Short mmCIF file of C-alpha atoms and ligand atoms in Angstrom, two decimals:
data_model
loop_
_atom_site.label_atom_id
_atom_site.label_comp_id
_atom_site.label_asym_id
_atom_site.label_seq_id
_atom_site.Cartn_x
_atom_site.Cartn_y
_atom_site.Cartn_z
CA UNK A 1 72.63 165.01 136.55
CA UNK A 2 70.94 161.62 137.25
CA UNK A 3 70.19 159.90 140.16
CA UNK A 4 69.64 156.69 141.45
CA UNK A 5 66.77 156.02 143.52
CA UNK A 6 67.66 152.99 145.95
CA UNK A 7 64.91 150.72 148.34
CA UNK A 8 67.92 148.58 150.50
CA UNK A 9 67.44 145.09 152.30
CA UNK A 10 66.93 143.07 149.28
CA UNK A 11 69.64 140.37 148.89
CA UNK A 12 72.09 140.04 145.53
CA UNK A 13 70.76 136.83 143.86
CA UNK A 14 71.68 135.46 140.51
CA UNK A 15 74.57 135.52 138.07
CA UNK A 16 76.25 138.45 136.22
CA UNK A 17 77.59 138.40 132.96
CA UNK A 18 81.33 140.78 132.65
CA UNK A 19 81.72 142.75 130.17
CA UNK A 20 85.37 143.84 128.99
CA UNK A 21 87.96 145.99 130.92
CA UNK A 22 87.48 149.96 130.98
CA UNK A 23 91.00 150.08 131.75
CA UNK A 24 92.00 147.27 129.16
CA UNK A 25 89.87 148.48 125.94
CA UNK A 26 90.98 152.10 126.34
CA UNK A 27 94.64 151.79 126.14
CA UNK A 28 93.75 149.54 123.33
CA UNK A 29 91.31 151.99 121.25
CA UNK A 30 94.57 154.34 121.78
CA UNK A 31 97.00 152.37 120.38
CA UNK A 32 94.69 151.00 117.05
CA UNK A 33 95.48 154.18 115.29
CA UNK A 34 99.14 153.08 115.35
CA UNK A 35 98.46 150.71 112.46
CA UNK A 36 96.78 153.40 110.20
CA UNK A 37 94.40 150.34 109.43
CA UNK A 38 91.50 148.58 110.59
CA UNK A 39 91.58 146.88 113.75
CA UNK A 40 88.22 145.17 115.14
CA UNK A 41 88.05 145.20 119.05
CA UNK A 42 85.86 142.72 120.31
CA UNK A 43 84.05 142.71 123.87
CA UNK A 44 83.95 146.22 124.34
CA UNK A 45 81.96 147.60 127.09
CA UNK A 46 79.04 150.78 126.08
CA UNK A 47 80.76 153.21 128.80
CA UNK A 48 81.02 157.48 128.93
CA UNK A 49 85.05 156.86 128.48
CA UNK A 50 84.88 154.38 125.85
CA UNK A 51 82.41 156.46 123.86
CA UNK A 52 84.58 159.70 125.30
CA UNK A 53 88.04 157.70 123.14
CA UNK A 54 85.58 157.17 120.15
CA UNK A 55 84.81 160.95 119.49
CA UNK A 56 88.59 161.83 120.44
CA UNK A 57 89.54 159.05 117.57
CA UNK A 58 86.82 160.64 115.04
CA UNK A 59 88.02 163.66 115.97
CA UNK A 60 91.52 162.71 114.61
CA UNK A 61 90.18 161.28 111.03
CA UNK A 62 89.32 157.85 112.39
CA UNK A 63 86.24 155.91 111.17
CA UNK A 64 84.57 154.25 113.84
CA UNK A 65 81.32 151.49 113.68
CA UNK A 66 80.35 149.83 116.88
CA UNK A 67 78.81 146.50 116.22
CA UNK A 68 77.06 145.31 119.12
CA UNK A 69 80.40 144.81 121.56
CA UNK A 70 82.44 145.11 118.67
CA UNK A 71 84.23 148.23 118.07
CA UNK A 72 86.10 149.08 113.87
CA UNK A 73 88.66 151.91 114.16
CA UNK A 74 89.84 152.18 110.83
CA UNK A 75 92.72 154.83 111.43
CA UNK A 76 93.88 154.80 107.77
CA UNK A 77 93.08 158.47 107.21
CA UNK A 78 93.98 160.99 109.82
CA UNK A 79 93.10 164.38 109.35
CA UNK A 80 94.63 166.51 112.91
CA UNK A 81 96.90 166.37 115.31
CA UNK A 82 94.87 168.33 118.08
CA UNK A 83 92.92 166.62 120.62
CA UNK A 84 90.11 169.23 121.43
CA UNK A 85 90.34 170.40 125.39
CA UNK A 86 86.36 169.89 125.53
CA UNK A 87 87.03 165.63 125.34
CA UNK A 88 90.77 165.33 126.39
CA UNK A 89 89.44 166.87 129.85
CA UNK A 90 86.56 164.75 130.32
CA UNK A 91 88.91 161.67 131.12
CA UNK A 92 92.61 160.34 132.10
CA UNK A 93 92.90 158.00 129.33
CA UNK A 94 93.22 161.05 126.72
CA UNK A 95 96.90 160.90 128.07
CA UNK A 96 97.06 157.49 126.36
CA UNK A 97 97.45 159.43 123.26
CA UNK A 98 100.57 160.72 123.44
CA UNK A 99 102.29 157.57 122.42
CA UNK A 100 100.68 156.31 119.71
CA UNK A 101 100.11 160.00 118.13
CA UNK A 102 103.95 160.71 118.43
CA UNK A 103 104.19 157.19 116.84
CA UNK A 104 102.04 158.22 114.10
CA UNK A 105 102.54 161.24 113.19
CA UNK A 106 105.01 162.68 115.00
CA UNK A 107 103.02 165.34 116.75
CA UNK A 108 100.13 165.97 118.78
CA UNK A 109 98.99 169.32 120.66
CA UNK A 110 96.35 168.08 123.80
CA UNK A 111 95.34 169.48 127.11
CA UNK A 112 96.36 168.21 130.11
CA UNK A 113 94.32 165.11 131.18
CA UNK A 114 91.11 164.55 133.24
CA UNK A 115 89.71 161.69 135.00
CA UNK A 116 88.49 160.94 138.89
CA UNK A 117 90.17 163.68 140.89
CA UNK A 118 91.36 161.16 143.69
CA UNK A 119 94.54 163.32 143.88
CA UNK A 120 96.73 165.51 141.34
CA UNK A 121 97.77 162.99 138.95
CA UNK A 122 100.17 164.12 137.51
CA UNK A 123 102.03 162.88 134.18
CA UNK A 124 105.52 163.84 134.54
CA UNK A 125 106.69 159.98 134.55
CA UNK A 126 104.60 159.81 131.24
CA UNK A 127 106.93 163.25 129.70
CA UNK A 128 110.17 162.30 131.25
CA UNK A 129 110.22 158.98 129.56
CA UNK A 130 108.51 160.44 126.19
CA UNK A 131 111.50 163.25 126.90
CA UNK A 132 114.29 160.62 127.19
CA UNK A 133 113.27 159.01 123.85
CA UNK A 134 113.92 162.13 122.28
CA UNK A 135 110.27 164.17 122.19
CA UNK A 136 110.11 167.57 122.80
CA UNK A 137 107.43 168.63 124.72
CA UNK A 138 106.05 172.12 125.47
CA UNK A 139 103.68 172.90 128.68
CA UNK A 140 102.07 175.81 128.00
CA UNK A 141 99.10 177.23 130.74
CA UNK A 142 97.55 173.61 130.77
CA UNK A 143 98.59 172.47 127.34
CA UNK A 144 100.87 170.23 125.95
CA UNK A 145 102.59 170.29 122.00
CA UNK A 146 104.84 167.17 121.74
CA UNK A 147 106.89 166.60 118.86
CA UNK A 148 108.94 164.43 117.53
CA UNK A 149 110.83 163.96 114.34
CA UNK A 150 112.24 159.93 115.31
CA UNK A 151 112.28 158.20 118.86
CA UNK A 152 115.17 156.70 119.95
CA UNK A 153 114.82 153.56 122.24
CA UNK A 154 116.37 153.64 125.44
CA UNK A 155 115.85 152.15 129.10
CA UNK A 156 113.17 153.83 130.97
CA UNK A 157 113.57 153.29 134.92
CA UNK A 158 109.97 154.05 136.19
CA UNK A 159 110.35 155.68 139.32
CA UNK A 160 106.80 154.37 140.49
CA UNK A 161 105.22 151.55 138.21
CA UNK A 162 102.52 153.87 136.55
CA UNK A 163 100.08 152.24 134.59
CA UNK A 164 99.03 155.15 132.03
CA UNK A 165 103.57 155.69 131.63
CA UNK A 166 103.88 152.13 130.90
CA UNK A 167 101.41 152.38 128.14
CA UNK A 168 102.46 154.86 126.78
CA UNK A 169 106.51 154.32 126.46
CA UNK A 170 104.96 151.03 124.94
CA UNK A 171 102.86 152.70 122.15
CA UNK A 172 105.56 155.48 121.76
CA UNK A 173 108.51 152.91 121.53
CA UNK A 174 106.55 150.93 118.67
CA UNK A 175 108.22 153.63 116.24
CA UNK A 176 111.76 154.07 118.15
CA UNK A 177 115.14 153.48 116.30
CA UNK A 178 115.89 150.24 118.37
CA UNK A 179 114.68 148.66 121.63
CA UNK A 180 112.85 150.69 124.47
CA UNK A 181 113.42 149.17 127.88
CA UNK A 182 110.98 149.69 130.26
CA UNK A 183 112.52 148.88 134.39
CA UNK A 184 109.98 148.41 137.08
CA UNK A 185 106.88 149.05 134.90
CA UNK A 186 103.19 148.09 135.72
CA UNK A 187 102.34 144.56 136.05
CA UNK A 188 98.32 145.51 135.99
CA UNK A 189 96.77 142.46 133.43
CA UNK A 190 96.13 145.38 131.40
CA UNK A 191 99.39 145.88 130.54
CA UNK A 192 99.64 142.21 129.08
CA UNK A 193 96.22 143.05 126.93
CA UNK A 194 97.92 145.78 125.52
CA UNK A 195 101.19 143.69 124.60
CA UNK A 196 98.97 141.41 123.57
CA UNK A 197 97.34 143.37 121.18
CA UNK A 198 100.23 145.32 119.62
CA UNK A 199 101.63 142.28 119.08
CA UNK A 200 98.56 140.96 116.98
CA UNK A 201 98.97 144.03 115.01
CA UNK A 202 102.46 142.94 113.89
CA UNK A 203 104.72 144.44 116.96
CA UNK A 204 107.22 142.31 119.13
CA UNK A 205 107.04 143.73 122.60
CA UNK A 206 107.79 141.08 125.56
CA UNK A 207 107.77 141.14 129.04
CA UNK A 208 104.39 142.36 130.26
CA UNK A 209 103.92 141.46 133.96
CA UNK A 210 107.25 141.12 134.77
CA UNK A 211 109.87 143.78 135.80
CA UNK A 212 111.27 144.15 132.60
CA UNK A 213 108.94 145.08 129.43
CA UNK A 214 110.79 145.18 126.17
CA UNK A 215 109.69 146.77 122.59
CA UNK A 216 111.91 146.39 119.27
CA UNK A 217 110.34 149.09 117.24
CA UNK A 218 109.72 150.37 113.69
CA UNK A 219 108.29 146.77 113.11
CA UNK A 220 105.90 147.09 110.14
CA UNK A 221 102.13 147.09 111.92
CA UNK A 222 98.96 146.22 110.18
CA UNK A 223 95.45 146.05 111.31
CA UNK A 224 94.20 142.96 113.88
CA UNK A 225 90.75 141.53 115.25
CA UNK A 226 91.18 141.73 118.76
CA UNK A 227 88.99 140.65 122.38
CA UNK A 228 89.98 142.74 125.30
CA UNK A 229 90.10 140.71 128.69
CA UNK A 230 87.26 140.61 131.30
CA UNK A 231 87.13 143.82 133.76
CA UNK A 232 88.18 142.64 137.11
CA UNK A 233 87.47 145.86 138.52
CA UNK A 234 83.42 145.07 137.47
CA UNK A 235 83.95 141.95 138.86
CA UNK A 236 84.78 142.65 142.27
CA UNK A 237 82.22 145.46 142.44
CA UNK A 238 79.96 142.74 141.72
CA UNK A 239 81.16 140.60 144.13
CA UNK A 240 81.20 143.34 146.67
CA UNK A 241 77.68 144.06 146.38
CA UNK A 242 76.61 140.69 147.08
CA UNK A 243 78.94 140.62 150.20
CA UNK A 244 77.05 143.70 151.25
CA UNK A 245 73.98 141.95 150.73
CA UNK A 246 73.87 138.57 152.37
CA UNK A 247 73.42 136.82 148.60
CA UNK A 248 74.88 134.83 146.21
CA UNK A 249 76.25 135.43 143.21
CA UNK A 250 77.90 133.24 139.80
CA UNK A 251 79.66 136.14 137.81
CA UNK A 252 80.60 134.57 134.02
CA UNK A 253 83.62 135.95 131.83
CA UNK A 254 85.53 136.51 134.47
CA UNK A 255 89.38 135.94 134.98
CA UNK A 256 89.97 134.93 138.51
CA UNK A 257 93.71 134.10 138.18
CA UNK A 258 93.93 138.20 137.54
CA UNK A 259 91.81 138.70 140.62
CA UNK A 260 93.85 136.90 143.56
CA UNK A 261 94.39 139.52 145.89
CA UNK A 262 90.87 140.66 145.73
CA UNK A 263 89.55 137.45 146.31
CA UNK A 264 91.65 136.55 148.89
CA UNK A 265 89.98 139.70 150.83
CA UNK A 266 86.59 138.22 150.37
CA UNK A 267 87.78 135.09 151.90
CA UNK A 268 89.51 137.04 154.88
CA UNK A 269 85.95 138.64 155.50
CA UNK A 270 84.36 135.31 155.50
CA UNK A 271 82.66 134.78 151.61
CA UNK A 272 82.75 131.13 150.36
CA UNK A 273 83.94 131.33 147.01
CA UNK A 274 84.14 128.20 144.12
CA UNK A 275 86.25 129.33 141.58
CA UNK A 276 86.13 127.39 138.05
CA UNK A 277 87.66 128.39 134.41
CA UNK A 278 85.98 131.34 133.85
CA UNK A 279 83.27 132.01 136.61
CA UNK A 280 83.54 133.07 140.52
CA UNK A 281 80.69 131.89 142.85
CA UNK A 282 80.20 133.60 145.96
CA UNK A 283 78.20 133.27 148.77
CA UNK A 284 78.35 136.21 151.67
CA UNK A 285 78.22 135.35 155.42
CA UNK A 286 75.17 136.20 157.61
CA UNK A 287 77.82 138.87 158.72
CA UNK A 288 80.94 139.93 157.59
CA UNK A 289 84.27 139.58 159.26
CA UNK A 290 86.64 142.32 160.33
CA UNK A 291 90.21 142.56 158.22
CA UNK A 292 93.24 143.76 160.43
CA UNK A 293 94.28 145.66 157.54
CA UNK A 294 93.81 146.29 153.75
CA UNK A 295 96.72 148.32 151.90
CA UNK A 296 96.27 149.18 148.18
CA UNK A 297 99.36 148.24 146.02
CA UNK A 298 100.48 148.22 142.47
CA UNK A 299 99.63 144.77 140.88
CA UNK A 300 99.58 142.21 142.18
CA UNK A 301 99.01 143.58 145.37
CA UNK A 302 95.08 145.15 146.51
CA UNK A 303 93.55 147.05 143.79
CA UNK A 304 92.72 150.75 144.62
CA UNK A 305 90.02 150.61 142.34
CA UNK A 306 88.25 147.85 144.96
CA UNK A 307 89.90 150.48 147.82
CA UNK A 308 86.22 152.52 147.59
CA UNK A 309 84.02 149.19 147.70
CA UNK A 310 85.85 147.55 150.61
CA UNK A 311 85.48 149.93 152.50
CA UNK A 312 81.36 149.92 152.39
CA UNK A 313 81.88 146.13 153.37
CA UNK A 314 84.18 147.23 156.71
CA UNK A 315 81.72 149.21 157.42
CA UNK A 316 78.87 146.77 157.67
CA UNK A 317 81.79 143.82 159.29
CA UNK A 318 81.72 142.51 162.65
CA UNK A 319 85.09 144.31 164.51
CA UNK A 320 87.51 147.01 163.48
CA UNK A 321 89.09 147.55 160.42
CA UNK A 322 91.60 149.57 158.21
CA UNK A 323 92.18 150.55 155.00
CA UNK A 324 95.26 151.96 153.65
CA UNK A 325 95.52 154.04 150.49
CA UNK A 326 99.10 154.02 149.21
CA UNK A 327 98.60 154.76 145.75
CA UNK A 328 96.52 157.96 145.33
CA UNK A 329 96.54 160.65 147.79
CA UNK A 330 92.44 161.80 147.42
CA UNK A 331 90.85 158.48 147.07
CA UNK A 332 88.82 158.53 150.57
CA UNK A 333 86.31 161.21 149.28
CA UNK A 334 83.37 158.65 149.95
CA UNK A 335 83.89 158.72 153.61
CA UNK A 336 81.77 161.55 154.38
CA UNK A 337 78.78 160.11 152.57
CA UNK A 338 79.25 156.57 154.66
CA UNK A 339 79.81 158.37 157.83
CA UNK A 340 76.22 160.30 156.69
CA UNK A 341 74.86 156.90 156.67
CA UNK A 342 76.12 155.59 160.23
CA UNK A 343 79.24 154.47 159.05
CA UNK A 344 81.78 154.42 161.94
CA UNK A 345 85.41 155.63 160.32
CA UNK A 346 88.51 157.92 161.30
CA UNK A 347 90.62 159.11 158.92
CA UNK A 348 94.42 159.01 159.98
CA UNK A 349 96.52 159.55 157.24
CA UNK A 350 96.55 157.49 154.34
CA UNK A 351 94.56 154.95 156.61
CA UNK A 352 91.32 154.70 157.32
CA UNK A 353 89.92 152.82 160.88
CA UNK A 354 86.70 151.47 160.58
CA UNK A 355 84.37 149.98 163.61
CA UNK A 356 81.53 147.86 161.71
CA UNK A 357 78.07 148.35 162.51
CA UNK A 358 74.82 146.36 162.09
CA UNK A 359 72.82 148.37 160.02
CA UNK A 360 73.84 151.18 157.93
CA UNK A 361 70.66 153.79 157.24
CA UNK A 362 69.40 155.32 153.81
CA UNK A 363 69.95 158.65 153.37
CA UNK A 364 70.76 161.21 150.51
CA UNK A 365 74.38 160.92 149.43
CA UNK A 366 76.36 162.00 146.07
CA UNK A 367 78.84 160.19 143.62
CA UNK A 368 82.33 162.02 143.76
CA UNK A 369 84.17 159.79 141.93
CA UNK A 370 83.99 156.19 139.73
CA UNK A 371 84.67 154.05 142.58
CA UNK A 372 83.45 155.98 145.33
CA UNK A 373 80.13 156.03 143.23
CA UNK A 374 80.13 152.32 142.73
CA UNK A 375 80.52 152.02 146.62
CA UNK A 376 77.74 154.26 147.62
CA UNK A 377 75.42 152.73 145.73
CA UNK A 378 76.54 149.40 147.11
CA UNK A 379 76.26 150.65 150.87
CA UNK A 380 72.73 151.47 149.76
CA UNK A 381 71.96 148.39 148.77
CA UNK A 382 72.80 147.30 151.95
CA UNK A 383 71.18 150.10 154.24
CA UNK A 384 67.75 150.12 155.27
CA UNK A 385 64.76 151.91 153.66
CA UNK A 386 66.07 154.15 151.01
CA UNK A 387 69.08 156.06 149.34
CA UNK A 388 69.64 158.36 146.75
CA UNK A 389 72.88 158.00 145.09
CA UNK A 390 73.32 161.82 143.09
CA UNK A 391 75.84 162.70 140.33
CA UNK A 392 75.98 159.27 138.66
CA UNK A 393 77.45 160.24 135.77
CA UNK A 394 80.31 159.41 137.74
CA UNK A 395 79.38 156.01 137.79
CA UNK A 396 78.30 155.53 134.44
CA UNK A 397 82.25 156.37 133.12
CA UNK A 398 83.09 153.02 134.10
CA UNK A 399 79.82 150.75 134.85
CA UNK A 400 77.95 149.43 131.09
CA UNK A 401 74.17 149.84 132.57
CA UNK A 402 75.06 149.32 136.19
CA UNK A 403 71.32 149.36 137.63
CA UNK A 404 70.14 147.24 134.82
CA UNK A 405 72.39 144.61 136.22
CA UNK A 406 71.67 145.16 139.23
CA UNK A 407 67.81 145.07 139.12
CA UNK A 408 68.18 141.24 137.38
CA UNK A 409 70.44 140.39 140.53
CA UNK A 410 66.97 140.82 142.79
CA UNK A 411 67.61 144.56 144.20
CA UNK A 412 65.64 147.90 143.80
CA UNK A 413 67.23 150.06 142.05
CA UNK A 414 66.10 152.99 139.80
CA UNK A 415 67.84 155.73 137.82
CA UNK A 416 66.01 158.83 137.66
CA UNK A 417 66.77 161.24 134.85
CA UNK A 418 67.73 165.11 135.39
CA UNK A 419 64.72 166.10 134.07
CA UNK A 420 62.59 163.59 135.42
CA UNK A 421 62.99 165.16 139.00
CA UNK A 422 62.05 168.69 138.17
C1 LIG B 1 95.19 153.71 135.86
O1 LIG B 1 95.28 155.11 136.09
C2 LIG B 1 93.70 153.38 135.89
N1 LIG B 1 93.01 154.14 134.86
C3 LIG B 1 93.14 153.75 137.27
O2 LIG B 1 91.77 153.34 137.28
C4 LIG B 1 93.89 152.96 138.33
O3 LIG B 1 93.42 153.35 139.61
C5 LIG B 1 95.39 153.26 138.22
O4 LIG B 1 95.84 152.95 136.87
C6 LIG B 1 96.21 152.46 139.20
O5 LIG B 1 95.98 151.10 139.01
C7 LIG B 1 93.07 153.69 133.58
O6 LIG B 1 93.71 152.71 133.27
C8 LIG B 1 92.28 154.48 132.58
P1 LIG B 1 98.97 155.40 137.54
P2 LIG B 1 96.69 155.88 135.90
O7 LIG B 1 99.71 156.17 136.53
O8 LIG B 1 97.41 155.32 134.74
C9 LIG B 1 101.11 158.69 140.20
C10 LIG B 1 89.47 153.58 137.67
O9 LIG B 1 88.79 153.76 138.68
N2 LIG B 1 101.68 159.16 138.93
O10 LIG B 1 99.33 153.98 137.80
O11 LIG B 1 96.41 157.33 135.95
C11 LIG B 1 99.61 158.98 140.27
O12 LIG B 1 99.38 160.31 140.71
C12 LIG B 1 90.74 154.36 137.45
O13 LIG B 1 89.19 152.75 136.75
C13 LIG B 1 102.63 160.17 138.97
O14 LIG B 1 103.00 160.68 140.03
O15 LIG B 1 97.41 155.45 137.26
C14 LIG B 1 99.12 157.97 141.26
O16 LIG B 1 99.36 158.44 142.56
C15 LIG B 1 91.05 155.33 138.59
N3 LIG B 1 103.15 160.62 137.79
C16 LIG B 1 100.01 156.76 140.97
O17 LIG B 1 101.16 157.26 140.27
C17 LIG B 1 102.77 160.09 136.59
O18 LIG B 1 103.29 160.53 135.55
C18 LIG B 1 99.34 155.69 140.13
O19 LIG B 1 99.02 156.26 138.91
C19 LIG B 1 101.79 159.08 136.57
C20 LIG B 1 101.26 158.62 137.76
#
């Protein structure tokens, strides 16, 4: 697997251009076969899960062109109903699936999903609901069949606002008898892409971001040209590493108003940010300030998916910190790699207490996860002389040419192939 070859000290200086949202465009590529025409998604980043959906969709008897950050689905032909284990493992998002293939064609055999294992993730808020609209749904020894010969809607109470179980009683409702409810659902900005674009394909589903979410289905759909929204999560990795870093940095494309909890945290550890329509400007403090605490939350609370990358900056901030994980139950994985590099942290619980140092030191460390990836290579940036970051194909699920970006931002960076090291 590749590597990336690190030389730390050198400051984040420059601007950054976003690309669109992992977590926005996949949901998205998902629910485009609904129409069974062609729908044009524009600002679509080159990632391992968004070419991952594309060979699950051509799989399925889509035709797919990618035109610079444009991506045609044209679903208009289907030709199976299995998701092959091989790509439906190699990601959470296959899950996204199940709604718009039950609202397609009634049926669809997959295995159960993959993704960062940052705890067990299970999907039974996803089946329940699916259940309760009138699916049936066989596990079988890590395989699901769901079928379905007419969904009815009904009111789904989530009992936790899951993201992937709000998209998905939204695709599946699209072809329910009625309206579909959905109580407490995910407020993620996501979630409003995705109403967003259903409804530019002819749907009339209301409510995203609040605490109700409504879909009148069997609406007759057609194709749409649509632009996914910038990816926050990018954007405060960004941001992160030039906290790290002592620079400056001017990200473009950006959506602050979907970042305000994040960016609050920045200020807290003592960034000076100018915010305008579409770009963030930050510039980090000689050193960083300590944060009391820092719990992860369901939008619009503390993104876990900055959980990872915070920490790295406690570690480097002046005081004691603490960082509590309340949404998955295996997301500290990166702590062992930090500690590795003088990192000062105990583990008590869900929390994690952190005592900054000056200097953290270069060493040989390994990607576990998306996030925790992103945040090594972000604490080597940081460290003196040099790290190697290992098993990036972590990283490269969710980053579109992360060291390439990084490079033009002023740091020294390399990524060294597999076979290059032999
Ligand atoms: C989405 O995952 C994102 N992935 C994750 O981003 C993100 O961390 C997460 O939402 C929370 O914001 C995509 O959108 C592709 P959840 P998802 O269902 O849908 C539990 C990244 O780094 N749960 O909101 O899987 C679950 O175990 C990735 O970009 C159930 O118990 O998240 C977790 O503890 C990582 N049963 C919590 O809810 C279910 O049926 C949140 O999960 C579903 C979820």
């Amino acid at each position: 697997m590749d590597s990336y070859h690190i030389i730390g000290g050198n400051r984040i200086f420059g601007s950054h251009k976003l690309t669109g949202a992992k977590n926005g465009v996949l949901p998205i590529l998902a629910a485009s076969l609904v129409t069974g025409d062609v729908c044009t998604i524009h600002n679509s980043p080159d990632l391992l899960d968004v070419n991952t959906m594309l060979a699950i969709l051509k799989e399925l008897g889509c035709k797919i062109q990618r035109e610079k950050d444009a991506i045609v689905v044209d679903s208009s032909q289907l030709t199976q109903t299995y998701i092959p284990k091989v790509l439906g493992k190699e990601m959470r998002s296959s899950v996204f699936l199940l709604g718009p293939m039950l609202t397609r064609c009634g049926v669809v055999e997959m295995s159960q999903p993959g993704g960062c294992a940052i705890g067990a993730r299970p999907i039974d808020l996803h089946l329940d609901a699916l259940r309760k609209m009138g699916a049936e749904i066989k596990e079988e020894d890590g395989s699901l069949v769901c079928k379905s010969t007419g969904l009815k809607g009904t009111t789904i109470r989530l009992d936790f606002p899951s993201v992937g179980a709000t998209e998905n009683i939204m695709m599946a409702a699209l072809s329910a008898e009625g309206e579909t409810h959905i109580v407490h659902p995910a407020k993620e900005p996501e979630i409003e892409d995705l109403q967003n674009f259903l409804n530019a394909c002819g749907s009339c589903v209301e409510g995203a971001g609040t605490g109700e979410i409504v879909i009148s289905g069997k609406k007759p759909l057609h194709g749409t040209d649509y632009k996914v929204i910038p990816d926050r999560i990018e954007a405060g990795t960004f941001l992160a590493a030039a906290a790290a870093t002592k620079g400056e940095l001017l990200l473009e494309n950006a959506a602050p108003a979907q970042m305000a909890s994040t960016l609050a945290k920045f200020r807290e550890m003592g960034c000076s940010l100018k915010i305008e329509q579409d770009k963030i400007y930050l510039k980090a403090p000689n050193r960083l300030k300590a944060i009391r605490e820092i719990k992860t939350l369901p939008y619009p609370g503390f993104p876990t998916d900055m959980q990872s990358q915070f920490l790295t900056l406690m570690a480097l901030a002046d005081g004691q910190s603490k960082m509590t994980e309340t949404i998955f139950e295996n997301r500290f994985k990166h702590i062992d790699s930090l500690r590795d590099m003088g990192a000062i942290i105990e583990i008590c619980g869900c929390s994690a207490k952190v005592t900054g140092v000056d200097q953290l030191q270069g060493c040989r460390v390994e990607a576990k996860d998306l996030r925790g990836g992103a945040a090594m290579v972000i604490a080597g940036l940081a460290a003196s002389d040099e790290t190697i970051v290992e098993n990036i194909c972590h990283i490269d699920r969710g980053y579109d040419k992360f060291e390439v970006a990084l490079k033009n931002l002023g740091t020294k960076i390399e990524r060294i192939q597999e076979d290059e090291r032999k």
